[in-house]
Every structure is written in C-alpha cells, then in structure tokens.
Amino acid sequence: MEVSWLLVLLLLCVSFLIIKSKAQYQRLPPGPLAVPFFGNLLWLPQTSSNIESILHDLHTHYGPIISLRMGSRLLIFISDRHLAHSALITYGATFASRPTQTAIREILTVNYHTISSAKYGSLWRLLRRNLAGEFLHPSRVKFFSLARKWTTDLLKEKLSCCKITNDNAIIETFQFSMFSLLIYMCFGKRLEEDYVKQIKSAERDSLLYNGRKLNIFACMPMVTKHLYRKRWKTALNLRKRLKGILLPLIEARRELNEKIREGNSRNEHKILEYCYVDTLLDIRLPDEGGRSLIDDELIALCSEFLIAGTDTTSTTLEWIMAELVKNQQVQLRLWDEIKLVLSNNNSEDIEEGMLEKMPYLKAVVLEALRRHPPVHLLLHHAVTEDFTLGGYVIPKEAWVSINVANIGMDKEVWDNPTEFKPERFLEGGEGVDVDITGTKEIKMMPFGAGRRICSGLGIAMLHLEYFVANLVKEFEWKGIEGDEVDFAEKAEFTVVMKKPLRAHLVQRK
C-alpha cells in the first residue's frame, strides 16, 4: 500500500511539473507534450532515424513553427519562407550565433574555432572574412582554374573506365574528384591517389561516427561523458588519426613558405602559389593576444573546408545528372546550348568565361538546388536574446533550424514544385528573379541566408556549372534498361540518393 501511494504521489508531482512547465512556456511555439528533464526523448528515440518525416508530421499538425525538447535543450524548427526571412534577414543579428555544445566542442571545433561553429562576434568575422573575403574572393578564384581543369580530366578519365557504371561508381567518382580538388586548393599540393583516399577515409570515419554516436552527449553531457567513455575515447582516437594525416601537409606548406621568404622558388609544377593554408598561417587573433592559430585549430579549419565543399558539391552533381538521365529533353537542350557556345567561341574546350553565356546551364543547376538541396535542415542558429517571431517567444539560447527543403517546395511560389523544370528560371518563369541569397525575399535557400549564409556560395555555383557543362559535353548520359532512376532520399552528412545513380555513358563525338 505504501508503495502504491508513493507511485500516486510521484505521478501527481510529475503532472504538476508538466502543467507548471506548460504554463511557464505557453507562448513558445507549439509542439508535442514534453516531460520535465526528458523533454520529448521518451518518444523521439523510437523514430529519430527519420527526423524529416517526424518534422513533416509535426508541421502538418502544429503549423510552420514548432518546438521540441531534447532534455533541457529547446529546439525550434521553421518551415515558412516569411518567418525564415524575418529570422535570418530582417533580424539577422539576433539569430546569427551558434548554440553551445559543450560535450563535443573538444573534438569537432577546438572550442568553436571554426567558421560554422564560432559564436557571432569578432572571431567568426575574422575567420569568415579570411575564407569568403580573401581566399574565395572572385579575384582569387581564378588562381585555381588549372586545378579545376585537372579535376575535369580526372572525372573524364575515371568515368571513361566504366561505360555502364556499377552501383557506386558515379557518386564515388564525384566524391573523390571533388575531394582531390579541395585538397589541392587547401594545401597547395596535388597528392597521389592513395594519400587522398587516406584523408577521405579519416575525414568520413570521424564525421559519421561523431554524427551517429555522439548525439547522446547532448543530454546531460557531464553524466553521459562518463557513461559512454568508450564512445568518447573512439571519437578522440579518430580525431588523432586525422591530425596525424593532415598536420604533415600543413608543416610542409609552412616550411615551403619559409624557404620562399628566404629567396628560394617553387620547383614543382604541382605546387600552387596560393592556398587556403597560407591564409590560415597568416591569421592572428587580436582578442587572444594576437596569437597564431594552433595546430588543432588549423586542422579543424582545414577539415571544415574539405568536408563542407566536397559532400555538398558531389551530392548535388549526382542529383543533377540523375535528373538529366531521367529528363532526356533537358539534357538535349543543355547539350545544344553547350555546342552553340563552343561554336561561337571557336573552341573545343569549355572555359570558365563561357559559363556566363549559358543561361540554361545555370537554370538546370538552380532547379536541382531547389528540388534537391544537399542539406534539408540548416545548422542550428542560437538567438542572443528573447525574441518574438510569428507571435511566439523564442527564448535566448534556443536552437533554431530552418527547413530548406520545405521552403523550396512552397506551392505558393512554385508551380508543380515536385516537377524538375529548369525553364522556371528563364525569362517568364516564376524563378527568373530569384535571389538565392534571400536578401530581398526567400523563395529558396540552398546555401542558407543572412549572416550565416554559406561562405563558399560563389565557388560552389562555379564548380557545379563548370563540372556539369563538362560532364554533358564529354558524355551522353542515358538510363539503363530495367533500372529506373530512383529519387528516394537518404540522410547522411548530406541528403543523398538512397539508391546511387547508375547510368550508361556514351562518349560524344
């Protein structure tokens, strides 16, 4: 009897806490019932592998802005383009910071010293300006034209080896080629294939393990860090392995720069005059006594550059080529445009300056980014003060994420949004005036928007247009009889094709 009464009393206390919690946060965005201390963790783990499906159901039930609780953490999800514009553009400074992630900052960000993780402030401005304003400035991007030409040749060579591709040949070729290009740009040196594969393997193993196994540390990190010591140790060992591979490349570049300052010159044709590591070695942190970046910070920033630029580009390339295989009339029109530009320029090769004369090429890329954004949920933003959005209170330090995929499929903006139709971005189409930065209005935002917009937006568009044009110029991409293109999605670091693209590649004459 005493045990029964104790259980009743416990239930009454829990109910009181739930009611009190609900009253305290009644102005929060709506969402499912959250239990104190646990939040929605009592039911979410059963279906957490398909978070997008969960969010879709919740948005359908509660509206375009919803809230979830993961332990003590409050997450806000937005799927409306007007609310997204208010948060990221109109009141961008309030939503421009990043959440605190105490449990994993040692491994992933070296105390938030990366562009994607840094708090909104002077450090973030310095790191972002170095990448977007210096290294990836349009005037400097041309320095890497030979590296892009080399990557194109690499793509052609590898794809020519398999006229009818196996299950993973296309996406693996895209990933390897883009990763090789980014390594070249990052460290200023063209590496042998085995070395590239070592780096790629170390990066991916660390990334996937951290994404799948470290989420547990989001809830009560001081406790879970001890309960799951093996996971923590494995994550540290994976990071140590990556450091052992990347640090020699950084040291080699440092030594090369010292020799140049002493009057020596580069004597290898595979060495670039300018690379990302050069800019990082020159950085001084004024808020930290003017010190240089330490080795772990250099590795974190290089790793961020490689991963962010490789998976997003290779994933989007696969989606584009899948759509061209499925929609042969689109591929034919693009091929006609390419032939015309080559003929008008009396050239056999696609040069980067020709891309601006290919409006249909740009339309194909934009339509793919609208229909298949490589990332469906933006990295979480953190508000710097209590803020009212859409009639609801967003508390300070709440985690806010925007659903990019939903915004790009808004029926109020896009006619038949599930259809792949590049013509919508040409004259007379509903997307002809779209600004993908979202400054004036958000209709699609594959690169995010506002202060935290992707630092590599410009070069990402250049790479996509340049490599798509060359892939279509070199090969006719055909479907394989009895093996239809499957557009089902699977969430990894990016949203990839669940069934990798297979195609019959015919060398063009």
Coordinates of N, CA, C and O in Angstrom, one line a residue, residues 133-289:
G133 N 36.1 36.5 -48.0 CA 36.6 37.8 -48.5 C 38.0 37.8 -49.0 O 38.3 38.7 -49.8
E134 N 38.8 36.8 -48.6 CA 40.2 36.8 -49.1 C 40.4 35.6 -50.0 O 40.5 35.7 -51.2
F135 N 40.3 34.4 -49.4 CA 40.7 33.2 -50.2 C 39.7 32.9 -51.3 O 40.2 32.6 -52.5
L136 N 38.4 33.0 -51.1 CA 37.4 32.7 -52.2 C 36.9 34.0 -52.8 O 35.9 33.9 -53.5
H137 N 37.6 35.1 -52.7 CA 37.2 36.3 -53.4 C 37.3 36.0 -54.9 O 38.2 35.4 -55.4
P138 N 36.3 36.6 -55.7 CA 36.3 36.3 -57.2 C 37.6 36.6 -57.9 O 38.0 35.9 -58.8
S139 N 38.4 37.6 -57.4 CA 39.7 37.9 -58.0 C 40.7 36.8 -57.7 O 41.7 36.7 -58.5
R140 N 40.5 36.0 -56.7 CA 41.5 35.0 -56.4 C 41.1 33.6 -56.9 O 41.9 32.7 -57.0
V141 N 39.8 33.4 -57.1 CA 39.3 32.1 -57.5 C 39.9 31.7 -58.8 O 40.1 30.5 -59.1
K142 N 40.2 32.7 -59.7 CA 40.9 32.3 -61.0 C 42.2 31.7 -60.8 O 42.7 31.0 -61.7
F143 N 42.9 31.8 -59.7 CA 44.2 31.2 -59.4 C 44.0 29.6 -59.5 O 45.0 28.9 -59.7
F144 N 42.8 29.1 -59.3 CA 42.6 27.7 -59.3 C 42.0 27.1 -60.5 O 41.5 26.0 -60.5
S145 N 42.0 27.9 -61.6 CA 41.4 27.4 -62.9 C 42.1 26.2 -63.4 O 41.5 25.2 -63.9
L146 N 43.5 26.1 -63.2 CA 44.2 24.9 -63.7 C 43.9 23.7 -62.8 O 43.9 22.6 -63.3
A147 N 43.6 24.0 -61.5 CA 43.2 22.9 -60.7 C 41.9 22.3 -61.1 O 41.6 21.1 -61.0
R148 N 41.0 23.2 -61.5 CA 39.6 22.7 -61.9 C 39.8 22.0 -63.3 O 39.1 21.0 -63.5
K149 N 40.7 22.5 -64.1 CA 40.9 21.7 -65.4 C 41.4 20.3 -65.1 O 41.0 19.4 -65.8
W150 N 42.4 20.2 -64.2 CA 42.9 18.9 -63.8 C 41.8 18.0 -63.3 O 41.8 16.8 -63.6
T151 N 40.9 18.6 -62.4 CA 39.8 17.8 -61.9 C 38.9 17.3 -62.9 O 38.4 16.2 -62.9
T152 N 38.6 18.2 -63.9 CA 37.8 17.7 -65.1 C 38.4 16.6 -65.8 O 37.7 15.6 -66.1
D153 N 39.7 16.6 -66.0 CA 40.4 15.5 -66.7 C 40.3 14.2 -65.9 O 40.1 13.1 -66.4
L154 N 40.4 14.4 -64.5 CA 40.3 13.3 -63.6 C 38.9 12.6 -63.7 O 38.7 11.4 -63.7
L155 N 37.9 13.5 -63.7 CA 36.5 13.0 -63.8 C 36.3 12.2 -65.1 O 35.7 11.1 -65.1
K156 N 36.7 12.8 -66.2 CA 36.6 12.1 -67.5 C 37.3 10.8 -67.6 O 36.8 9.8 -68.1
E157 N 38.5 10.8 -67.0 CA 39.3 9.5 -67.1 C 38.6 8.4 -66.3 O 38.5 7.3 -66.7
K158 N 38.2 8.7 -65.1 CA 37.6 7.7 -64.2 C 36.2 7.2 -64.8 O 35.9 6.1 -64.7
L159 N 35.4 8.2 -65.3 CA 34.1 7.8 -65.8 C 34.2 7.0 -67.1 O 33.4 6.2 -67.5
S160 N 35.3 7.3 -67.9 CA 35.5 6.6 -69.2 C 35.8 5.1 -69.0 O 35.7 4.3 -69.9
C161 N 36.3 4.8 -67.8 CA 36.7 3.4 -67.5 C 35.5 2.5 -67.3 O 35.6 1.3 -67.3
C162 N 34.3 3.1 -67.1 CA 33.1 2.3 -66.9 C 31.9 2.9 -67.7 O 31.2 3.8 -67.2
K163 N 31.7 2.4 -68.9 CA 30.6 3.0 -69.7 C 29.3 2.7 -69.1 O 28.4 3.5 -69.2
I164 N 29.1 1.5 -68.6 CA 27.9 1.2 -67.8 C 28.3 1.1 -66.3 O 29.1 0.2 -66.0
T165 N 28.0 2.1 -65.5 CA 28.5 2.2 -64.2 C 27.9 1.2 -63.2 O 26.8 0.8 -63.4
N166 N 28.7 0.8 -62.3 CA 28.2 -0.1 -61.2 C 27.5 0.7 -60.2 O 27.3 1.9 -60.3
D167 N 27.1 0.1 -59.1 CA 26.2 0.7 -58.1 C 26.8 2.0 -57.5 O 26.0 2.9 -57.2
N168 N 28.1 2.1 -57.3 CA 28.6 3.3 -56.6 C 29.6 4.1 -57.4 O 30.2 5.0 -56.9
A169 N 29.8 3.7 -58.7 CA 30.9 4.3 -59.5 C 30.8 5.8 -59.7 O 31.7 6.6 -59.5
I170 N 29.5 6.3 -59.9 CA 29.4 7.7 -60.2 C 29.6 8.5 -59.0 O 30.4 9.5 -59.0
I171 N 28.9 8.2 -57.9 CA 29.0 9.1 -56.7 C 30.4 9.0 -56.1 O 31.0 10.0 -55.6
E172 N 31.0 7.8 -56.2 CA 32.4 7.7 -55.7 C 33.4 8.5 -56.5 O 34.3 9.1 -56.0
T173 N 33.2 8.5 -57.8 CA 34.0 9.3 -58.7 C 33.8 10.8 -58.4 O 34.8 11.6 -58.3
F174 N 32.6 11.2 -58.2 CA 32.3 12.6 -57.9 C 33.0 13.0 -56.6 O 33.6 14.0 -56.5
Q175 N 32.8 12.2 -55.6 CA 33.3 12.5 -54.2 C 34.9 12.5 -54.3 O 35.5 13.5 -53.7
F176 N 35.5 11.5 -54.9 CA 36.9 11.5 -55.0 C 37.5 12.7 -55.7 O 38.5 13.3 -55.3
S177 N 36.9 13.0 -56.9 CA 37.4 14.1 -57.7 C 37.2 15.5 -57.0 O 38.1 16.3 -57.0
M178 N 36.0 15.7 -56.4 CA 35.8 17.0 -55.6 C 36.8 17.1 -54.4 O 37.3 18.1 -54.1
F179 N 37.0 15.9 -53.7 CA 37.8 15.9 -52.6 C 39.3 16.2 -53.0 O 40.0 17.0 -52.3
S180 N 39.7 15.6 -54.1 CA 41.0 15.9 -54.6 C 41.2 17.4 -55.0 O 42.3 18.0 -54.7
L181 N 40.2 18.0 -55.6 CA 40.3 19.4 -55.9 C 40.4 20.3 -54.6 O 41.2 21.2 -54.6
L182 N 39.6 19.9 -53.6 CA 39.6 20.7 -52.4 C 40.9 20.6 -51.6 O 41.4 21.5 -51.0
I183 N 41.5 19.4 -51.7 CA 42.8 19.2 -51.1 C 43.9 20.0 -51.8 O 44.7 20.6 -51.1
Y184 N 43.8 20.0 -53.1 CA 44.7 20.8 -53.9 C 44.6 22.3 -53.5 O 45.6 23.0 -53.3
M185 N 43.4 22.8 -53.4 CA 43.1 24.2 -53.0 C 43.5 24.5 -51.6 O 44.0 25.6 -51.3
C186 N 43.4 23.5 -50.7 CA 43.6 23.7 -49.3 C 45.1 23.7 -49.0 O 45.6 24.6 -48.3
F187 N 45.8 22.7 -49.5 CA 47.2 22.6 -49.1 C 48.2 23.0 -50.2 O 49.4 23.0 -50.0
G188 N 47.7 23.4 -51.4 CA 48.5 23.9 -52.5 C 49.3 22.8 -53.2 O 50.3 23.1 -53.9
K189 N 49.0 21.5 -52.9 CA 49.8 20.4 -53.5 C 48.9 19.3 -54.0 O 47.9 19.0 -53.3
R190 N 49.2 18.8 -55.2 CA 48.4 17.7 -55.8 C 49.0 16.4 -55.2 O 50.2 16.2 -55.2
L191 N 48.1 15.6 -54.6 CA 48.5 14.4 -53.9 C 48.3 13.2 -54.7 O 47.4 13.2 -55.5
E192 N 49.0 12.1 -54.4 CA 48.8 10.8 -55.0 C 47.4 10.3 -54.5 O 46.9 10.6 -53.5
E193 N 46.9 9.4 -55.4 CA 45.5 8.9 -55.1 C 45.4 8.2 -53.8 O 44.4 8.4 -53.1
D194 N 46.4 7.4 -53.4 CA 46.3 6.7 -52.1 C 46.3 7.6 -51.0 O 45.6 7.4 -50.0
Y195 N 47.1 8.7 -51.0 CA 47.1 9.7 -49.9 C 45.7 10.4 -49.8 O 45.2 10.6 -48.7
V196 N 45.1 10.7 -51.0 CA 43.8 11.4 -51.0 C 42.8 10.4 -50.3 O 42.0 10.9 -49.5
K197 N 42.9 9.1 -50.7 CA 41.9 8.2 -50.1 C 42.1 8.0 -48.6 O 41.1 7.8 -47.8
Q198 N 43.4 8.1 -48.1 CA 43.6 8.1 -46.7 C 42.9 9.2 -45.9 O 42.3 9.1 -44.9
I199 N 43.1 10.4 -46.5 CA 42.5 11.6 -45.9 C 41.0 11.5 -45.9 O 40.3 11.8 -44.9
K200 N 40.4 11.1 -47.1 CA 39.0 11.0 -47.3 C 38.4 10.0 -46.3 O 37.4 10.2 -45.6
S201 N 39.1 8.9 -46.1 CA 38.6 7.9 -45.2 C 38.6 8.4 -43.7 O 37.7 8.2 -43.0
A202 N 39.7 9.0 -43.3 CA 39.8 9.5 -42.0 C 38.8 10.6 -41.7 O 38.2 10.6 -40.6
E203 N 38.6 11.5 -42.7 CA 37.5 12.5 -42.5 C 36.2 11.9 -42.4 O 35.4 12.3 -41.5
R204 N 35.8 11.0 -43.3 CA 34.5 10.4 -43.3 C 34.2 9.6 -42.1 O 33.1 9.6 -41.5
D205 N 35.2 8.8 -41.7 CA 35.0 7.9 -40.5 C 34.8 8.8 -39.2 O 33.9 8.5 -38.4
S206 N 35.5 9.9 -39.1 CA 35.3 10.8 -37.9 C 34.0 11.4 -38.0 O 33.2 11.5 -37.0
L207 N 33.6 11.9 -39.2 CA 32.4 12.7 -39.3 C 31.2 11.8 -39.1 O 30.2 12.1 -38.3
L208 N 31.1 10.6 -39.7 CA 30.0 9.7 -39.5 C 29.9 9.2 -38.1 O 28.8 9.1 -37.5
Y209 N 31.0 8.9 -37.5 CA 31.0 8.4 -36.1 C 30.5 9.5 -35.1 O 29.6 9.2 -34.3
N210 N 31.0 10.7 -35.3 CA 30.5 11.8 -34.4 C 29.0 12.0 -34.6 O 28.3 12.3 -33.7
G211 N 28.6 12.0 -35.9 CA 27.2 12.2 -36.2 C 26.2 11.2 -35.6 O 25.1 11.5 -35.2
R212 N 26.7 9.9 -35.6 CA 25.8 8.8 -35.2 C 25.9 8.5 -33.7 O 25.0 8.0 -33.1
K213 N 27.1 8.6 -33.2 CA 27.4 8.1 -31.8 C 27.5 9.2 -30.8 O 27.4 8.9 -29.6
L214 N 27.7 10.5 -31.1 CA 27.9 11.5 -30.1 C 26.7 12.3 -29.7 O 26.7 13.1 -28.9
N215 N 25.6 12.0 -30.4 CA 24.3 12.7 -30.1 C 23.9 12.5 -28.7 O 23.2 13.3 -28.1
I216 N 24.3 11.3 -28.1 CA 23.9 11.0 -26.7 C 24.5 12.0 -25.7 O 23.9 12.3 -24.7
F217 N 25.6 12.7 -26.1 CA 26.2 13.6 -25.2 C 25.5 15.0 -25.1 O 25.8 15.9 -24.4
A218 N 24.4 15.1 -26.0 CA 23.6 16.3 -26.0 C 22.8 16.4 -24.7 O 22.4 17.5 -24.3
C219 N 22.5 15.3 -24.1 CA 21.6 15.2 -22.9 C 22.5 15.0 -21.7 O 23.2 13.9 -21.6
M220 N 22.6 15.9 -20.8 CA 23.4 15.8 -19.6 C 24.8 15.4 -19.8 O 25.2 14.3 -19.5
P221 N 25.6 16.2 -20.6 CA 26.9 15.8 -21.0 C 27.9 15.4 -19.9 O 28.7 14.5 -20.1
M222 N 27.8 16.1 -18.8 CA 28.7 15.7 -17.7 C 28.5 14.3 -17.2 O 29.4 13.7 -16.7
V223 N 27.2 13.8 -17.3 CA 26.9 12.4 -16.9 C 27.3 11.4 -18.1 O 27.9 10.4 -17.9
T224 N 26.7 11.7 -19.3 CA 26.9 10.8 -20.4 C 28.3 10.7 -20.8 O 28.7 9.6 -21.3
K225 N 29.2 11.7 -20.6 CA 30.6 11.6 -20.9 C 31.2 10.5 -20.2 O 32.2 9.8 -20.6
H226 N 30.8 10.2 -19.0 CA 31.3 9.1 -18.1 C 30.7 7.8 -18.4 O 31.3 6.7 -18.4
L227 N 29.4 7.8 -18.7 CA 28.6 6.6 -19.0 C 29.1 6.0 -20.3 O 29.0 4.8 -20.5
Y228 N 29.4 6.8 -21.3 CA 29.8 6.4 -22.6 C 31.3 6.7 -22.9 O 31.6 7.3 -23.9
R229 N 32.1 6.3 -22.0 CA 33.6 6.6 -22.1 C 34.2 6.0 -23.4 O 35.0 6.6 -24.0
K230 N 33.7 4.8 -23.8 CA 34.3 4.2 -25.0 C 34.0 5.0 -26.2 O 34.9 5.1 -27.1
R231 N 32.8 5.5 -26.3 CA 32.5 6.4 -27.5 C 33.3 7.6 -27.5 O 33.8 8.0 -28.6
W232 N 33.5 8.2 -26.4 CA 34.3 9.4 -26.3 C 35.7 9.1 -26.7 O 36.3 9.9 -27.4
K233 N 36.3 8.0 -26.2 CA 37.6 7.6 -26.5 C 37.8 7.4 -28.0 O 38.8 7.7 -28.6
T234 N 36.8 6.7 -28.6 CA 36.9 6.4 -30.0 C 36.9 7.7 -30.8 O 37.6 7.8 -31.8
A235 N 36.0 8.6 -30.4 CA 36.0 9.9 -31.2 C 37.3 10.6 -31.1 O 37.8 11.2 -32.1
L236 N 37.9 10.6 -29.9 CA 39.2 11.2 -29.7 C 40.3 10.6 -30.6 O 41.2 11.2 -31.2
N237 N 40.3 9.2 -30.7 CA 41.2 8.5 -31.5 C 41.1 8.8 -33.0 O 42.0 8.9 -33.7
L238 N 39.8 8.9 -33.4 CA 39.5 9.2 -34.8 C 40.1 10.6 -35.1 O 40.6 10.8 -36.2
R239 N 39.9 11.5 -34.2 CA 40.5 12.9 -34.4 C 42.0 12.9 -34.4 O 42.6 13.6 -35.2
K240 N 42.6 12.0 -33.6 CA 44.1 11.9 -33.5 C 44.6 11.4 -34.8 O 45.6 11.8 -35.4
R241 N 43.9 10.4 -35.4 CA 44.2 9.8 -36.7 C 44.2 10.8 -37.8 O 45.1 10.9 -38.6
L242 N 43.2 11.7 -37.8 CA 43.1 12.7 -38.8 C 44.2 13.7 -38.7 O 44.8 14.2 -39.7
K243 N 44.5 14.1 -37.4 CA 45.6 15.0 -37.2 C 46.9 14.5 -37.7 O 47.7 15.2 -38.3
G244 N 47.1 13.2 -37.5 CA 48.4 12.6 -38.0 C 48.5 12.6 -39.5 O 49.7 12.6 -40.0
I245 N 47.4 12.7 -40.2 CA 47.5 12.7 -41.7 C 47.6 14.2 -42.2 O 48.4 14.4 -43.1
L246 N 46.9 15.1 -41.6 CA 46.8 16.5 -42.1 C 48.0 17.4 -41.6 O 48.4 18.2 -42.4
L247 N 48.4 17.1 -40.4 CA 49.5 18.0 -39.9 C 50.7 18.0 -40.7 O 51.3 19.1 -41.0
P248 N 51.2 16.9 -41.3 CA 52.4 16.9 -42.1 C 52.2 17.8 -43.4 O 53.2 18.5 -43.8
L249 N 51.0 17.9 -43.9 CA 50.7 18.7 -45.1 C 50.8 20.2 -44.7 O 51.4 21.0 -45.5
I250 N 50.3 20.5 -43.5 CA 50.4 21.9 -43.0 C 51.8 22.3 -42.8 O 52.3 23.4 -43.1
E251 N 52.6 21.4 -42.1 CA 54.0 21.7 -41.8 C 54.8 21.8 -43.1 O 55.7 22.7 -43.2
A252 N 54.5 21.0 -44.1 CA 55.2 21.1 -45.4 C 55.0 22.5 -46.1 O 55.9 23.1 -46.6
R253 N 53.7 22.9 -46.0 CA 53.4 24.3 -46.5 C 54.1 25.4 -45.8 O 54.6 26.4 -46.3
R254 N 54.2 25.2 -44.5 CA 54.8 26.2 -43.6 C 56.3 26.3 -44.0 O 56.9 27.4 -44.1
E255 N 56.9 25.2 -44.1 CA 58.4 25.1 -44.5 C 58.6 25.7 -45.9 O 59.6 26.4 -46.1
L256 N 57.7 25.4 -46.8 CA 57.8 26.0 -48.2 C 57.7 27.5 -48.1 O 58.5 28.2 -48.8
N257 N 56.8 28.0 -47.4 CA 56.7 29.5 -47.3 C 57.9 30.1 -46.6 O 58.3 31.2 -47.0
E258 N 58.5 29.4 -45.7 CA 59.7 30.0 -45.1 C 60.9 30.0 -46.1 O 61.6 31.0 -46.2
K259 N 61.0 29.0 -46.9 CA 62.0 28.9 -48.0 C 61.8 30.1 -49.0 O 62.8 30.7 -49.5
I260 N 60.6 30.3 -49.3 CA 60.3 31.4 -50.3 C 60.6 32.7 -49.7 O 61.2 33.6 -50.4
R261 N 60.3 32.9 -48.5 CA 60.7 34.2 -47.8 C 62.2 34.4 -47.8 O 62.7 35.5 -47.8
E262 N 62.9 33.2 -47.8 CA 64.4 33.3 -47.8 C 65.0 33.5 -49.2 O 66.2 33.5 -49.4
G263 N 64.1 33.5 -50.2 CA 64.5 33.8 -51.6 C 64.5 32.6 -52.5 O 64.8 32.7 -53.7
N264 N 64.1 31.4 -52.0 CA 64.0 30.2 -52.9 C 62.7 30.3 -53.6 O 61.8 31.0 -53.3
S265 N 62.6 29.5 -54.7 CA 61.4 29.5 -55.5 C 60.8 28.1 -55.5 O 61.5 27.1 -55.2
R266 N 59.5 28.0 -55.9 CA 58.9 26.7 -56.0 C 59.5 26.0 -57.3 O 59.6 26.6 -58.3
N267 N 59.8 24.7 -57.1 CA 60.4 24.0 -58.3 C 59.6 22.8 -58.7 O 60.1 21.9 -59.4
E268 N 58.3 22.7 -58.2 CA 57.4 21.6 -58.6 C 56.2 22.2 -59.3 O 55.6 23.1 -58.8
H269 N 55.9 21.6 -60.5 CA 54.7 22.2 -61.2 C 53.4 21.9 -60.6 O 52.4 22.5 -60.9
K270 N 53.4 20.9 -59.6 CA 52.1 20.5 -59.0 C 51.9 21.4 -57.7 O 50.9 21.2 -57.0
I271 N 52.7 22.3 -57.4 CA 52.6 23.2 -56.2 C 51.9 24.5 -56.7 O 52.4 25.2 -57.6
L272 N 50.8 24.9 -56.0 CA 50.2 26.1 -56.2 C 50.9 27.3 -55.5 O 51.4 27.1 -54.4
E273 N 50.8 28.4 -56.1 CA 51.4 29.6 -55.5 C 50.6 30.1 -54.3 O 51.1 30.9 -53.5
Y274 N 49.3 29.7 -54.2 CA 48.4 30.3 -53.2 C 47.4 29.2 -52.8 O 46.9 28.5 -53.6
C275 N 47.2 29.0 -51.5 CA 46.3 28.0 -51.0 C 45.7 28.5 -49.7 O 46.1 29.4 -49.1
Y276 N 44.7 27.7 -49.2 CA 43.9 28.1 -48.0 C 44.8 28.1 -46.8 O 44.7 29.0 -45.9
V277 N 45.7 27.1 -46.7 CA 46.6 27.0 -45.5 C 47.5 28.3 -45.4 O 47.7 28.8 -44.3
D278 N 47.9 28.9 -46.5 CA 48.7 30.1 -46.5 C 47.9 31.2 -45.7 O 48.5 31.9 -44.9
T279 N 46.6 31.3 -46.0 CA 45.8 32.4 -45.3 C 45.7 32.1 -43.8 O 45.7 33.0 -43.0
L280 N 45.5 30.8 -43.5 CA 45.4 30.4 -42.1 C 46.7 30.6 -41.3 O 46.6 31.0 -40.1
L281 N 47.8 30.4 -41.9 CA 49.1 30.6 -41.2 C 49.3 32.1 -41.0 O 50.1 32.4 -40.0
D282 N 48.7 32.9 -41.7 CA 48.9 34.4 -41.6 C 47.9 35.0 -40.5 O 48.1 36.2 -40.2
I283 N 46.9 34.2 -40.1 CA 45.9 34.8 -39.2 C 46.5 35.0 -37.8 O 47.2 34.2 -37.3
R284 N 46.1 36.2 -37.2 CA 46.4 36.5 -35.8 C 45.1 36.8 -35.1 O 44.3 37.6 -35.7
L285 N 44.9 36.3 -33.9 CA 43.7 36.5 -33.2 C 43.8 37.7 -32.2 O 44.4 37.6 -31.2
P286 N 43.3 38.9 -32.6 CA 43.5 40.1 -31.8 C 42.9 40.0 -30.4 O 43.4 40.6 -29.4
D287 N 41.8 39.2 -30.2 CA 41.2 39.1 -28.9 C 41.9 38.1 -28.0 O 41.5 37.9 -26.9
E288 N 42.9 37.4 -28.6 CA 43.6 36.4 -27.8 C 45.1 36.7 -27.8 O 46.0 35.8 -28.0
G289 N 45.4 38.0 -27.7 CA 46.8 38.4 -27.6 C 47.6 38.4 -28.9 O 48.8 38.5 -28.9

